Short mmCIF file of C-alpha atoms in Angstrom, two decimals:
data_model
loop_
_atom_site.label_atom_id
_atom_site.label_comp_id
_atom_site.label_asym_id
_atom_site.label_seq_id
_atom_site.Cartn_x
_atom_site.Cartn_y
_atom_site.Cartn_z
CA MET T 1 -54.08 121.47 200.45
CA GLY T 2 -53.60 121.32 204.24
CA GLN T 3 -56.11 120.36 206.87
CA PRO T 4 -58.65 123.03 207.86
CA PRO T 5 -57.97 124.72 211.21
CA ARG T 6 -59.38 122.75 214.12
CA ILE T 7 -61.63 124.86 216.37
CA LEU T 8 -63.09 123.91 219.74
CA TYR T 9 -66.01 126.32 220.01
CA ILE T 10 -67.45 126.65 223.52
CA THR T 11 -71.14 127.53 223.62
CA GLY T 12 -73.41 127.99 226.62
CA MET T 13 -75.29 130.63 228.54
CA GLY T 14 -73.16 133.35 230.12
CA ARG T 15 -72.17 132.66 233.76
CA SER T 16 -72.04 128.90 233.14
CA GLY T 17 -68.34 128.40 233.84
CA THR T 18 -67.14 128.79 230.25
CA THR T 19 -64.27 131.11 231.23
CA LEU T 20 -63.03 128.62 233.83
CA LEU T 21 -63.12 125.83 231.25
CA ASP T 22 -61.42 128.04 228.66
CA ARG T 23 -58.62 128.90 231.11
CA LEU T 24 -58.06 125.25 232.03
CA LEU T 25 -57.95 124.15 228.40
CA GLY T 26 -55.48 126.94 227.67
CA GLN T 27 -52.94 125.18 229.91
CA VAL T 28 -53.00 122.08 227.67
CA PRO T 29 -50.02 122.13 225.23
CA GLY T 30 -52.16 121.42 222.15
CA PHE T 31 -54.70 124.20 222.77
CA VAL T 32 -54.43 127.95 222.28
CA SER T 33 -57.11 129.85 224.17
CA VAL T 34 -58.32 133.17 222.70
CA GLY T 35 -61.49 133.88 224.67
CA GLU T 36 -64.53 135.36 222.91
CA LEU T 37 -63.14 135.88 219.41
CA ARG T 38 -66.46 137.13 217.97
CA PHE T 39 -65.78 140.41 219.83
CA ILE T 40 -62.34 140.95 218.29
CA VAL T 41 -63.45 144.06 216.36
CA GLU T 42 -65.81 145.70 218.86
CA ARG T 43 -63.88 145.06 222.07
CA GLY T 44 -60.43 144.58 220.56
CA LEU T 45 -59.75 146.86 217.62
CA VAL T 46 -62.31 149.58 218.44
CA GLU T 47 -62.46 149.75 222.25
CA ASN T 48 -58.92 148.39 222.72
CA GLN T 49 -59.89 146.50 225.85
CA LEU T 50 -57.50 144.44 227.94
CA CYS T 51 -56.08 141.21 226.59
CA GLY T 52 -55.77 138.33 229.05
CA CYS T 53 -52.07 139.26 229.35
CA GLU T 54 -53.28 142.63 230.75
CA ARG T 55 -51.95 144.64 227.82
CA ARG T 56 -54.35 146.53 225.56
CA ILE T 57 -55.18 144.32 222.60
CA ARG T 58 -53.63 146.73 220.09
CA GLU T 59 -50.42 146.72 222.15
CA CYS T 60 -50.33 142.94 222.73
CA PRO T 61 -47.43 141.31 220.79
CA PHE T 62 -49.43 138.13 220.26
CA TRP T 63 -52.40 139.87 218.64
CA GLN T 64 -50.11 142.17 216.66
CA ALA T 65 -48.42 139.08 215.19
CA VAL T 66 -51.78 137.40 214.49
CA PHE T 67 -53.10 140.40 212.56
CA VAL T 68 -49.87 140.73 210.59
CA GLU T 69 -50.14 137.05 209.64
CA ALA T 70 -53.86 137.29 208.75
CA PHE T 71 -54.25 140.77 207.24
CA GLY T 72 -50.83 142.41 207.11
CA GLY T 73 -51.50 144.37 210.31
CA MET T 74 -54.26 145.89 212.38
CA SER T 75 -54.97 148.74 209.94
CA PHE T 76 -57.23 146.77 207.59
CA ASP T 77 -60.89 147.09 206.66
CA SER T 78 -62.60 145.20 209.50
CA SER T 79 -66.16 146.05 208.45
CA ASP T 80 -66.89 142.51 207.27
CA LEU T 81 -65.62 141.03 210.54
CA ALA T 82 -67.89 143.46 212.39
CA ALA T 83 -70.79 142.48 210.11
CA PHE T 84 -70.18 138.81 210.94
CA ALA T 85 -70.57 139.48 214.67
CA LYS T 86 -73.61 141.68 214.14
CA GLY T 87 -75.26 139.20 211.75
CA THR T 88 -74.96 136.23 214.11
CA ARG T 89 -76.55 137.65 217.25
CA THR T 90 -78.97 135.69 219.42
CA ARG T 91 -81.87 137.79 218.12
CA HIS T 92 -81.53 135.92 214.81
CA ILE T 93 -82.48 132.55 216.35
CA PRO T 94 -86.18 132.74 215.31
CA ALA T 95 -85.26 133.48 211.69
CA MET T 96 -82.67 130.70 211.70
CA LEU T 97 -85.25 128.24 212.96
CA ALA T 98 -87.85 129.41 210.46
CA PHE T 99 -85.77 129.86 207.31
CA GLY T 100 -82.47 128.13 207.95
CA MET T 101 -79.14 129.82 208.42
CA ARG T 102 -78.17 129.89 204.77
CA GLY T 103 -81.20 131.95 203.89
CA ILE T 104 -80.27 134.91 206.11
CA LEU T 105 -76.49 135.16 205.70
CA SER T 106 -75.71 138.40 203.89
CA GLU T 107 -72.70 138.67 201.60
CA GLY T 108 -70.98 140.84 204.22
CA VAL T 109 -71.49 138.19 206.89
CA LYS T 110 -70.10 135.52 204.54
CA ARG T 111 -67.03 137.65 203.84
CA GLY T 112 -66.64 138.19 207.59
CA ARG T 113 -66.79 134.45 208.15
CA ASP T 114 -63.99 134.02 205.61
CA GLN T 115 -61.96 136.56 207.58
CA MET T 116 -62.66 134.58 210.76
CA VAL T 117 -61.15 131.55 209.04
CA ARG T 118 -58.03 133.61 208.26
CA LEU T 119 -57.87 134.70 211.90
CA TYR T 120 -58.06 131.11 213.12
CA GLU T 121 -55.32 130.08 210.70
CA ALA T 122 -53.12 132.96 211.86
CA ILE T 123 -53.71 132.13 215.54
CA LEU T 124 -52.53 128.56 214.98
CA ALA T 125 -49.55 129.73 212.94
CA VAL T 126 -48.40 132.28 215.52
CA SER T 127 -49.03 130.06 218.56
CA GLY T 128 -47.71 126.84 217.06
CA ARG T 129 -50.63 124.95 218.67
CA GLU T 130 -53.04 122.42 217.14
CA VAL T 131 -56.50 123.59 218.25
CA VAL T 132 -58.00 127.05 218.85
CA VAL T 133 -60.31 127.33 221.87
CA ASP T 134 -62.94 129.98 221.07
CA SER T 135 -65.35 130.64 223.97
CA SER T 136 -67.55 133.11 222.09
CA LYS T 137 -70.57 131.15 223.40
CA TYR T 138 -73.11 132.35 220.82
CA PRO T 139 -74.70 129.26 219.19
CA THR T 140 -75.74 131.46 216.25
CA THR T 141 -72.07 132.27 215.57
CA ALA T 142 -71.19 128.59 215.89
CA LEU T 143 -73.80 127.65 213.30
CA ALA T 144 -72.47 130.19 210.81
CA LEU T 145 -68.91 128.98 211.35
CA GLY T 146 -69.96 125.34 211.16
CA MET T 147 -71.35 125.89 207.67
CA SER T 148 -67.87 126.71 206.36
CA ASP T 149 -66.01 123.92 204.56
CA ASP T 150 -62.76 125.65 205.56
CA LEU T 151 -63.08 124.88 209.29
CA ASP T 152 -63.02 121.73 211.41
CA LEU T 153 -65.45 122.94 214.07
CA ARG T 154 -66.14 120.96 217.26
CA LEU T 155 -68.99 122.30 219.43
CA LEU T 156 -68.56 122.02 223.20
CA HIS T 157 -71.82 122.88 224.98
CA VAL T 158 -71.44 123.88 228.64
CA VAL T 159 -74.55 123.75 230.83
CA ARG T 160 -75.09 124.96 234.39
CA ASP T 161 -78.06 124.79 236.76
CA PRO T 162 -80.41 127.63 235.68
CA ARG T 163 -80.88 128.73 239.30
CA ALA T 164 -77.13 129.24 239.65
CA VAL T 165 -77.01 131.10 236.34
CA ALA T 166 -79.90 133.36 237.33
CA ASN T 167 -78.29 134.13 240.69
CA SER T 168 -74.99 135.04 239.03
CA TRP T 169 -76.69 137.40 236.57
CA ALA T 170 -78.51 139.09 239.44
CA HIS T 171 -75.19 140.01 241.10
CA PRO T 172 -73.00 141.95 238.64
CA LYS T 173 -69.23 141.43 238.63
CA ILE T 174 -66.73 144.21 238.08
CA ASP T 175 -65.61 144.42 234.44
CA ARG T 176 -61.85 144.95 234.24
CA ASN T 177 -61.76 144.86 230.42
CA LEU T 178 -62.35 148.58 229.99
CA HIS T 179 -60.10 151.55 230.73
CA GLN T 180 -61.72 151.85 234.15
CA PRO T 181 -63.54 149.16 236.18
CA VAL T 182 -67.33 149.23 235.81
CA PRO T 183 -70.12 146.85 236.93
CA MET T 184 -71.03 144.23 234.36
CA LYS T 185 -74.61 143.94 233.13
CA SER T 186 -77.17 142.32 235.43
CA LEU T 187 -80.54 140.79 234.52
CA PRO T 188 -83.50 139.55 236.63
CA LEU T 189 -84.26 135.83 236.67
CA TRP T 190 -87.56 136.14 234.76
CA VAL T 191 -85.48 137.49 231.88
CA ILE T 192 -82.41 135.28 232.13
CA VAL T 193 -84.06 131.87 232.72
CA PRO T 194 -86.18 131.94 229.52
CA GLN T 195 -82.99 132.96 227.71
CA TRP T 196 -81.28 129.96 229.33
CA ASP T 197 -84.01 127.72 227.85
CA ILE T 198 -83.74 129.21 224.35
CA TRP T 199 -79.94 129.42 224.30
CA ASN T 200 -79.34 125.83 225.42
CA GLY T 201 -82.12 124.38 223.29
CA PHE T 202 -80.77 126.12 220.20
CA ALA T 203 -77.20 125.04 221.05
CA GLU T 204 -78.34 121.42 220.85
CA ARG T 205 -79.95 122.10 217.46
CA VAL T 206 -76.70 123.62 216.24
CA GLY T 207 -74.74 120.63 217.51
CA GLY T 208 -76.98 118.34 215.49
CA ALA T 209 -76.54 120.50 212.39
CA ILE T 210 -72.75 120.62 212.72
CA GLY T 211 -72.46 116.93 213.55
CA SER T 212 -69.62 117.33 216.08
CA TYR T 213 -71.08 117.95 219.53
CA LEU T 214 -70.16 117.33 223.15
CA ARG T 215 -72.09 118.48 226.24
CA LEU T 216 -70.43 119.10 229.60
CA ARG T 217 -72.12 120.21 232.82
CA TYR T 218 -70.35 122.82 234.93
CA GLU T 219 -71.10 120.80 238.05
CA ASP T 220 -69.34 117.75 236.57
CA LEU T 221 -66.34 119.85 235.52
CA VAL T 222 -65.70 121.19 239.03
CA ALA T 223 -66.43 117.82 240.68
CA GLN T 224 -64.13 115.83 238.36
CA PRO T 225 -61.87 118.25 236.47
CA ALA T 226 -59.37 115.66 235.22
CA ALA T 227 -62.01 113.29 233.85
CA SER T 228 -63.91 116.20 232.27
CA LEU T 229 -60.83 117.63 230.56
CA GLN T 230 -59.79 114.20 229.30
CA LEU T 231 -63.23 113.89 227.70
CA VAL T 232 -62.74 117.24 225.96
CA LEU T 233 -59.23 116.28 224.81
CA ARG T 234 -60.50 113.08 223.20
CA PHE T 235 -63.30 115.06 221.53
CA SER T 236 -60.64 117.42 220.14
CA ASP T 237 -58.31 114.60 218.98
CA LEU T 238 -55.59 115.56 221.44
CA ASP T 239 -53.67 113.39 223.87
CA ASP T 240 -51.75 115.80 226.09
CA PRO T 241 -50.83 115.38 229.77
CA LEU T 242 -52.67 117.37 232.43
CA THR T 243 -49.59 118.06 234.55
CA PHE T 244 -50.94 121.45 235.66
CA LEU T 245 -53.98 119.87 237.31
CA SER T 246 -54.62 118.37 240.74
CA ALA T 247 -57.81 117.02 242.28
CA ASP T 248 -59.26 120.45 243.09
CA SER T 249 -56.88 123.10 241.73
CA ALA T 250 -54.75 124.03 238.72
CA ASP T 251 -51.60 126.02 237.95
CA VAL T 252 -52.86 128.63 235.50
CA GLN T 253 -50.55 130.80 233.42
CA GLY T 254 -51.39 134.00 231.55
CA SER T 255 -53.41 133.98 228.33
CA HIS T 256 -54.37 136.14 225.38
CA MET T 257 -58.11 135.81 225.92
CA ILE T 258 -60.44 138.46 224.54
CA SER T 259 -63.40 139.49 226.72
CA GLY T 260 -65.07 137.09 229.16
CA ASN T 261 -65.35 136.78 232.92
CA PRO T 262 -62.85 138.89 234.94
CA SER T 263 -61.40 135.61 236.29
CA ARG T 264 -59.52 135.32 233.00
CA PHE T 265 -56.87 137.59 234.51
CA ASP T 266 -56.21 135.23 237.46
CA VAL T 267 -52.85 133.45 237.37
CA GLY T 268 -51.10 131.04 239.68
CA ARG T 269 -52.80 128.34 241.72
CA VAL T 270 -56.55 128.47 241.04
CA GLN T 271 -59.02 126.48 243.13
CA ILE T 272 -61.61 124.43 241.21
CA THR T 273 -64.69 124.34 243.40
CA GLU T 274 -68.38 124.65 242.68
CA ASP T 275 -69.95 128.05 243.25
CA SER T 276 -73.19 127.04 244.94
CA SER T 277 -73.88 130.40 246.58
CA TRP T 278 -77.30 130.52 244.91
CA LYS T 279 -78.62 127.99 247.42
CA GLY T 280 -78.17 130.50 250.22
CA SER T 281 -78.69 133.81 248.46
CA MET T 282 -81.85 133.06 246.45
CA SER T 283 -85.19 133.04 248.24
CA VAL T 284 -87.39 129.96 248.07
CA THR T 285 -89.78 131.90 245.83
CA GLU T 286 -86.96 132.83 243.43
CA GLN T 287 -85.70 129.26 243.29
CA ARG T 288 -89.20 127.95 242.57
CA LEU T 289 -89.80 130.54 239.85
CA ALA T 290 -86.49 129.70 238.18
CA SER T 291 -87.35 125.99 238.40
CA ILE T 292 -90.79 126.51 236.84
CA LEU T 293 -89.46 128.66 233.99
CA SER T 294 -86.83 126.06 233.12
CA VAL T 295 -88.67 122.86 233.94
CA GLY T 296 -88.31 121.10 230.56
CA TRP T 297 -84.64 121.72 229.82
CA ARG T 298 -83.69 121.59 233.52
CA ARG T 299 -84.92 118.01 233.74
CA HIS T 300 -83.36 117.23 230.36
CA TYR T 301 -79.94 118.15 231.79
CA GLY T 302 -80.48 116.24 235.03
CA TYR T 303 -81.02 119.08 237.49
CA PRO T 304 -83.44 118.23 240.32
#
């Protein structure tokens, strides 16, 4: 029996730089970047959103080949895959903490997890790479996947200053995934910062349960991209050159990422600089409120 597929699962609160990290890792020869794979049914097969290559997912040759390898084609019963995504939402965190993950996994969710394993295997087979980068972000999904003996799951936890995250959520980006551009969802800071606390705290719990965990701050990634990526490569048991990378920029080629930040469509020379616009766009009152709401975990991660 061969080795289980190796998965680098990126978790972290939305707007924490996970898409940037995913894009950079996708340039490494050993990695294949697929974006937010947990949305493959909803945003891929059903809504037929744009792949990172800017084709519709159902028309993308890469995803067509993956589904042929995994299920004989795209016309298969995807209800279990959909149940897996639905059954591992963030809303299930309280039950997972109270009863443990095993106690709330339905048979449909378990079958969906098995189909996720087949998808990962097919992605590696079609791409010819060694490690799948899945930036689905949900720590609940990571925990369900990490309980499978058929996966070698490595959890990469990306953290960003909660004030920066709150500011980003307050200013919606334009979603290019759909058939026509629409504003992405926005949330006020008194909603998003408590979610930041819960999401990151639970991600650490999941990392402890899985036993393979690495944390990376967004601010460290943009300040020292080469050192940060080397750390991730070692964590993933890869030793590939970073020839695409310079001190503050990278040559980024196209990808087959599903969902994620609109920046996943950017190709060519991409600047790697910290987005610190929150310092000028948030009022002092907003910054103080975000700091108060996140005080415990903010200090834990070294944010002043």
